[in-house]
Every structure is written in structure tokens, then in C-alpha cells.
PDB file of C-alpha atoms in Angstrom:
ATOM      1  CA  MET A   1     136.669  76.522 186.582  1.00  0.00           C
ATOM      2  CA  LEU A   2     133.346  78.274 186.305  1.00  0.00           C
ATOM      3  CA  THR A   3     130.061  76.712 185.369  1.00  0.00           C
ATOM      4  CA  THR A   4     126.726  78.459 185.020  1.00  0.00           C
ATOM      5  CA  THR A   5     123.557  78.447 182.978  1.00  0.00           C
ATOM      6  CA  LEU A   6     122.955  80.643 179.958  1.00  0.00           C
ATOM      7  CA  LYS A   7     120.167  82.279 181.972  1.00  0.00           C
ATOM      8  CA  LEU A   8     122.735  83.464 184.548  1.00  0.00           C
ATOM      9  CA  ALA A   9     125.682  84.093 182.215  1.00  0.00           C
ATOM     10  CA  ASP A  10     125.023  87.834 181.923  1.00  0.00           C
ATOM     11  CA  LYS A  11     124.040  88.298 185.576  1.00  0.00           C
ATOM     12  CA  TYR A  12     127.607  88.727 186.835  1.00  0.00           C
ATOM     13  CA  ASP A  13     130.772  90.230 185.413  1.00  0.00           C
ATOM     14  CA  TYR A  14     133.320  87.606 186.376  1.00  0.00           C
ATOM     15  CA  LEU A  15     136.103  89.929 185.247  1.00  0.00           C
ATOM     16  CA  SER A  16     134.951  92.944 187.262  1.00  0.00           C
ATOM     17  CA  GLU A  17     137.299  94.989 189.424  1.00  0.00           C
ATOM     18  CA  LYS A  18     136.462  92.864 192.480  1.00  0.00           C
ATOM     19  CA  PHE A  19     137.425  89.645 190.726  1.00  0.00           C
ATOM     20  CA  ALA A  20     140.566  91.323 189.343  1.00  0.00           C
ATOM     21  CA  LYS A  21     141.585  92.192 192.925  1.00  0.00           C
ATOM     22  CA  ALA A  22     140.986  88.598 194.012  1.00  0.00           C
ATOM     23  CA  TYR A  23     143.077  87.142 191.183  1.00  0.00           C
ATOM     24  CA  HIS A  24     145.832  89.724 191.770  1.00  0.00           C
ATOM     25  CA  PHE A  25     145.998  88.656 195.429  1.00  0.00           C
ATOM     26  CA  LEU A  26     146.275  84.976 194.435  1.00  0.00           C
ATOM     27  CA  ARG A  27     149.001  85.758 191.892  1.00  0.00           C
ATOM     28  CA  THR A  28     151.151  88.068 194.008  1.00  0.00           C
ATOM     29  CA  GLU A  29     150.938  86.953 197.655  1.00  0.00           C
ATOM     30  CA  ASP A  30     153.190  84.286 199.127  1.00  0.00           C
ATOM     31  CA  LEU A  31     150.258  81.915 199.646  1.00  0.00           C
ATOM     32  CA  GLU A  32     152.345  79.198 201.305  1.00  0.00           C
ATOM     33  CA  ALA A  33     153.395  81.680 204.011  1.00  0.00           C
ATOM     34  CA  LEU A  34     149.908  83.042 204.781  1.00  0.00           C
ATOM     35  CA  PRO A  35     148.683  82.036 208.249  1.00  0.00           C
ATOM     36  CA  VAL A  36     145.299  80.379 208.740  1.00  0.00           C
ATOM     37  CA  GLY A  37     142.550  82.977 209.122  1.00  0.00           C
ATOM     38  CA  ASN A  38     141.277  85.985 207.209  1.00  0.00           C
ATOM     39  CA  ALA A  39     143.445  88.180 204.998  1.00  0.00           C
ATOM     40  CA  GLU A  40     142.124  91.565 203.892  1.00  0.00           C
ATOM     41  CA  ILE A  41     142.094  92.437 200.218  1.00  0.00           C
ATOM     42  CA  ASP A  42     139.417  95.152 199.888  1.00  0.00           C
ATOM     43  CA  GLY A  43     137.523  95.420 203.173  1.00  0.00           C
ATOM     44  CA  LYS A  44     134.262  93.456 203.182  1.00  0.00           C
ATOM     45  CA  GLU A  45     134.033  93.557 199.386  1.00  0.00           C
ATOM     46  CA  VAL A  46     136.891  91.090 198.786  1.00  0.00           C
ATOM     47  CA  PHE A  47     138.792  89.114 201.417  1.00  0.00           C
ATOM     48  CA  ALA A  48     140.537  85.775 201.729  1.00  0.00           C
ATOM     49  CA  ASN A  49     139.983  82.960 204.189  1.00  0.00           C
ATOM     50  CA  VAL A  50     143.130  80.850 204.555  1.00  0.00           C
ATOM     51  CA  GLN A  51     142.389  77.238 205.527  1.00  0.00           C
ATOM     52  CA  GLU A  52     144.428  74.128 206.309  1.00  0.00           C
ATOM     53  CA  TYR A  53     142.789  70.751 206.863  1.00  0.00           C
ATOM     54  CA  THR A  54     142.893  67.046 206.135  1.00  0.00           C
ATOM     55  CA  THR A  55     140.336  65.778 203.634  1.00  0.00           C
ATOM     56  CA  ILE A  56     137.462  63.644 204.942  1.00  0.00           C
ATOM     57  CA  PRO A  57     135.124  61.055 203.386  1.00  0.00           C
ATOM     58  CA  TRP A  58     132.459  62.296 200.956  1.00  0.00           C
ATOM     59  CA  GLU A  59     129.704  61.125 203.309  1.00  0.00           C
ATOM     60  CA  GLU A  60     131.024  63.340 206.134  1.00  0.00           C
ATOM     61  CA  CYS A  61     131.130  66.490 203.991  1.00  0.00           C
ATOM     62  CA  ALA A  62     128.066  68.647 203.309  1.00  0.00           C
ATOM     63  CA  PHE A  63     126.892  70.846 200.478  1.00  0.00           C
ATOM     64  CA  GLU A  64     126.935  74.518 201.410  1.00  0.00           C
ATOM     65  CA  ALA A  65     126.185  77.868 199.784  1.00  0.00           C
ATOM     66  CA  HIS A  66     126.428  81.592 200.413  1.00  0.00           C
ATOM     67  CA  ASP A  67     123.954  84.379 199.611  1.00  0.00           C
ATOM     68  CA  GLN A  68     126.226  87.430 199.784  1.00  0.00           C
ATOM     69  CA  TYR A  69     129.535  86.211 198.379  1.00  0.00           C
ATOM     70  CA  PHE A  70     131.050  84.267 195.523  1.00  0.00           C
ATOM     71  CA  ASP A  71     133.724  81.774 196.521  1.00  0.00           C
ATOM     72  CA  ILE A  72     136.948  81.518 194.586  1.00  0.00           C
ATOM     73  CA  GLN A  73     138.314  78.281 196.017  1.00  0.00           C
ATOM     74  CA  TYR A  74     142.045  78.052 195.263  1.00  0.00           C
ATOM     75  CA  VAL A  75     144.127  75.026 196.278  1.00  0.00           C
ATOM     76  CA  VAL A  76     147.635  76.020 197.339  1.00  0.00           C
ATOM     77  CA  SER A  77     148.769  72.484 198.174  1.00  0.00           C
ATOM     78  CA  GLY A  78     147.171  69.053 198.328  1.00  0.00           C
ATOM     79  CA  ARG A  79     144.128  67.812 196.459  1.00  0.00           C
ATOM     80  CA  GLU A  80     140.456  67.253 197.136  1.00  0.00           C
ATOM     81  CA  LEU A  81     137.256  66.081 195.548  1.00  0.00           C
ATOM     82  CA  PHE A  82     134.901  69.048 195.220  1.00  0.00           C
ATOM     83  CA  GLY A  83     131.145  68.576 194.843  1.00  0.00           C
ATOM     84  CA  TYR A  84     129.087  71.019 192.814  1.00  0.00           C
ATOM     85  CA  VAL A  85     125.335  71.304 192.209  1.00  0.00           C
ATOM     86  CA  LYS A  86     122.660  73.904 191.452  1.00  0.00           C
ATOM     87  CA  ARG A  87     121.166  75.080 194.694  1.00  0.00           C
ATOM     88  CA  GLU A  88     117.599  75.828 193.574  1.00  0.00           C
ATOM     89  CA  ASP A  89     116.027  72.471 194.457  1.00  0.00           C
ATOM     90  CA  LEU A  90     118.148  71.555 197.476  1.00  0.00           C
ATOM     91  CA  LYS A  91     116.623  70.968 200.902  1.00  0.00           C
ATOM     92  CA  GLU A  92     118.170  72.997 203.737  1.00  0.00           C
ATOM     93  CA  LYS A  93     119.538  71.141 206.777  1.00  0.00           C
ATOM     94  CA  ALA A  94     119.121  74.283 208.886  1.00  0.00           C
ATOM     95  CA  PRO A  95     118.082  77.886 208.175  1.00  0.00           C
ATOM     96  CA  TYR A  96     120.508  80.288 206.510  1.00  0.00           C
ATOM     97  CA  ASP A  97     122.936  81.937 208.968  1.00  0.00           C
ATOM     98  CA  SER A  98     123.194  85.575 207.833  1.00  0.00           C
ATOM     99  CA  GLU A  99     126.144  86.357 210.153  1.00  0.00           C
ATOM    100  CA  LYS A 100     128.235  83.592 208.591  1.00  0.00           C
ATOM    101  CA  ASP A 101     126.599  83.911 205.143  1.00  0.00           C
ATOM    102  CA  LEU A 102     126.242  80.138 205.197  1.00  0.00           C
ATOM    103  CA  VAL A 103     123.615  77.482 204.664  1.00  0.00           C
ATOM    104  CA  PHE A 104     124.055  73.700 204.586  1.00  0.00           C
ATOM    105  CA  PHE A 105     121.937  71.310 202.531  1.00  0.00           C
ATOM    106  CA  GLU A 106     120.775  67.712 202.624  1.00  0.00           C
ATOM    107  CA  GLU A 107     122.637  65.427 200.228  1.00  0.00           C
ATOM    108  CA  PRO A 108     121.025  65.705 196.765  1.00  0.00           C
ATOM    109  CA  GLU A 109     120.159  62.656 194.707  1.00  0.00           C
ATOM    110  CA  ARG A 110     122.597  63.768 191.990  1.00  0.00           C
ATOM    111  CA  SER A 111     125.553  66.127 191.902  1.00  0.00           C
ATOM    112  CA  GLY A 112     128.798  66.669 190.054  1.00  0.00           C
ATOM    113  CA  GLN A 113     132.356  66.342 191.257  1.00  0.00           C
ATOM    114  CA  ILE A 114     135.651  67.823 190.178  1.00  0.00           C
ATOM    115  CA  LEU A 115     139.192  67.167 191.324  1.00  0.00           C
ATOM    116  CA  LEU A 116     140.986  70.252 192.637  1.00  0.00           C
ATOM    117  CA  GLU A 117     144.765  69.986 192.876  1.00  0.00           C
ATOM    118  CA  ALA A 118     147.482  72.519 193.718  1.00  0.00           C
ATOM    119  CA  GLY A 119     147.083  75.525 191.430  1.00  0.00           C
ATOM    120  CA  ASP A 120     143.425  74.794 190.576  1.00  0.00           C
ATOM    121  CA  LEU A 121     140.489  77.012 191.446  1.00  0.00           C
ATOM    122  CA  ALA A 122     136.716  76.894 191.247  1.00  0.00           C
ATOM    123  CA  VAL A 123     134.457  79.951 191.168  1.00  0.00           C
ATOM    124  CA  VAL A 124     131.168  79.268 192.933  1.00  0.00           C
ATOM    125  CA  PRO A 125     128.344  81.818 192.536  1.00  0.00           C
ATOM    126  CA  PRO A 126     125.598  82.223 195.153  1.00  0.00           C
ATOM    127  CA  GLU A 127     123.139  80.253 192.991  1.00  0.00           C
ATOM    128  CA  ASP A 128     125.189  77.068 193.355  1.00  0.00           C
ATOM    129  CA  ALA A 129     126.139  74.811 196.254  1.00  0.00           C
ATOM    130  CA  HIS A 130     129.509  73.196 196.744  1.00  0.00           C
ATOM    131  CA  LYS A 131     130.927  70.384 198.846  1.00  0.00           C
ATOM    132  CA  PRO A 132     134.595  70.971 199.699  1.00  0.00           C
ATOM    133  CA  ARG A 133     137.175  69.003 201.709  1.00  0.00           C
ATOM    134  CA  CYS A 134     136.384  65.529 200.334  1.00  0.00           C
ATOM    135  CA  ILE A 135     138.912  62.688 200.065  1.00  0.00           C
ATOM    136  CA  THR A 136     140.042  61.560 196.670  1.00  0.00           C
ATOM    137  CA  GLY A 137     141.970  58.313 197.077  1.00  0.00           C
ATOM    138  CA  GLU A 138     143.711  58.747 200.425  1.00  0.00           C
ATOM    139  CA  LYS A 139     143.410  61.426 203.102  1.00  0.00           C
ATOM    140  CA  CYS A 140     145.406  64.488 202.120  1.00  0.00           C
ATOM    141  CA  ARG A 141     146.582  67.630 203.867  1.00  0.00           C
ATOM    142  CA  VAL A 142     145.235  70.686 202.005  1.00  0.00           C
ATOM    143  CA  LYS A 143     146.044  74.362 202.159  1.00  0.00           C
ATOM    144  CA  LYS A 144     143.349  76.395 200.490  1.00  0.00           C
ATOM    145  CA  ILE A 145     142.589  80.074 200.014  1.00  0.00           C
ATOM    146  CA  VAL A 146     138.883  80.858 199.711  1.00  0.00           C
ATOM    147  CA  VAL A 147     138.562  84.365 198.358  1.00  0.00           C
ATOM    148  CA  LYS A 148     135.160  85.859 199.111  1.00  0.00           C
ATOM    149  CA  VAL A 149     133.878  88.329 196.498  1.00  0.00           C
ATOM    150  CA  LYS A 150     130.761  90.305 197.434  1.00  0.00           C
ATOM    151  CA  ARG A 151     128.057  90.082 194.811  1.00  0.00           C
TER     152      ARG A 151
END
């Protein structure tokens, strides 16, 4: 899933070589067998972060965003509720951490949610914030690959 505004639609080529490398990795690797941690795809331009966790309540999760990388969030197993909102009017909880390429935000008054299940992915550009790892129904064990694509 990808959402954007018409204003930003031409800003990025979501089918560029970097994205093609990311999708090739997701299609051809044995994702179930990948250990937790980083997996190289194309140096610092495209790499994967393999995660395993148990979902937590919506109230305990936080909206986050990245300045340098797109996220392709791919669920290998499990399911989670995934929050999504434009980042432009959000209030930062703490300053941007350039080493981690990460900033967290206060909970917005309104946001969207999607259900991500095994085989689903969401592409999150730097202009948007997302809230991963949230419970939908009951707690669930999730294995996820977050492919980072440098803008």
C-alpha cells in the first residue's frame, strides 16, 4: 500500500532501481529463515532490518518518521494494526536523531489505521509518520522485514 498527495506524487519514482532491489530481496530471500538484525541489499542505499516482536496496545505505540529513508514494511508472519498520518503538523516528542534517522511524535488528534497481515506491505515516505507494532484483537507474534530505501 502506498498513499501520498498529488503534490508529492511526482517527487519520487517508486519503481526506481532502489525499490526494484528491495522488492527483489523480499521476493527471493527465505524471509522466515532470516535472523533478527540488519541484512545488506545494496550498502547504505537499500538494506533490510529484520524484526520479531509481540504487538502492544495502540496507546503504548508511538508515531515515528525518518528523514533519510523510505520504509517498506513487510509482514512475514502475524498481523498488526499500523497507524499512518501526514507528518507536517505533528509535534515532536524529542528532537530528530540523525544517527538513527528517527523522530517520534506526540499522538495526533486524528490518524488513519490499516491492518497488515502476512504478505502485506506498506511503503512509508519521509513526509509521513507511521505507528507500527499495534495490537489488533489479541496480542500477536510478528516477524517483519523493514526495508530501508535511501531517498
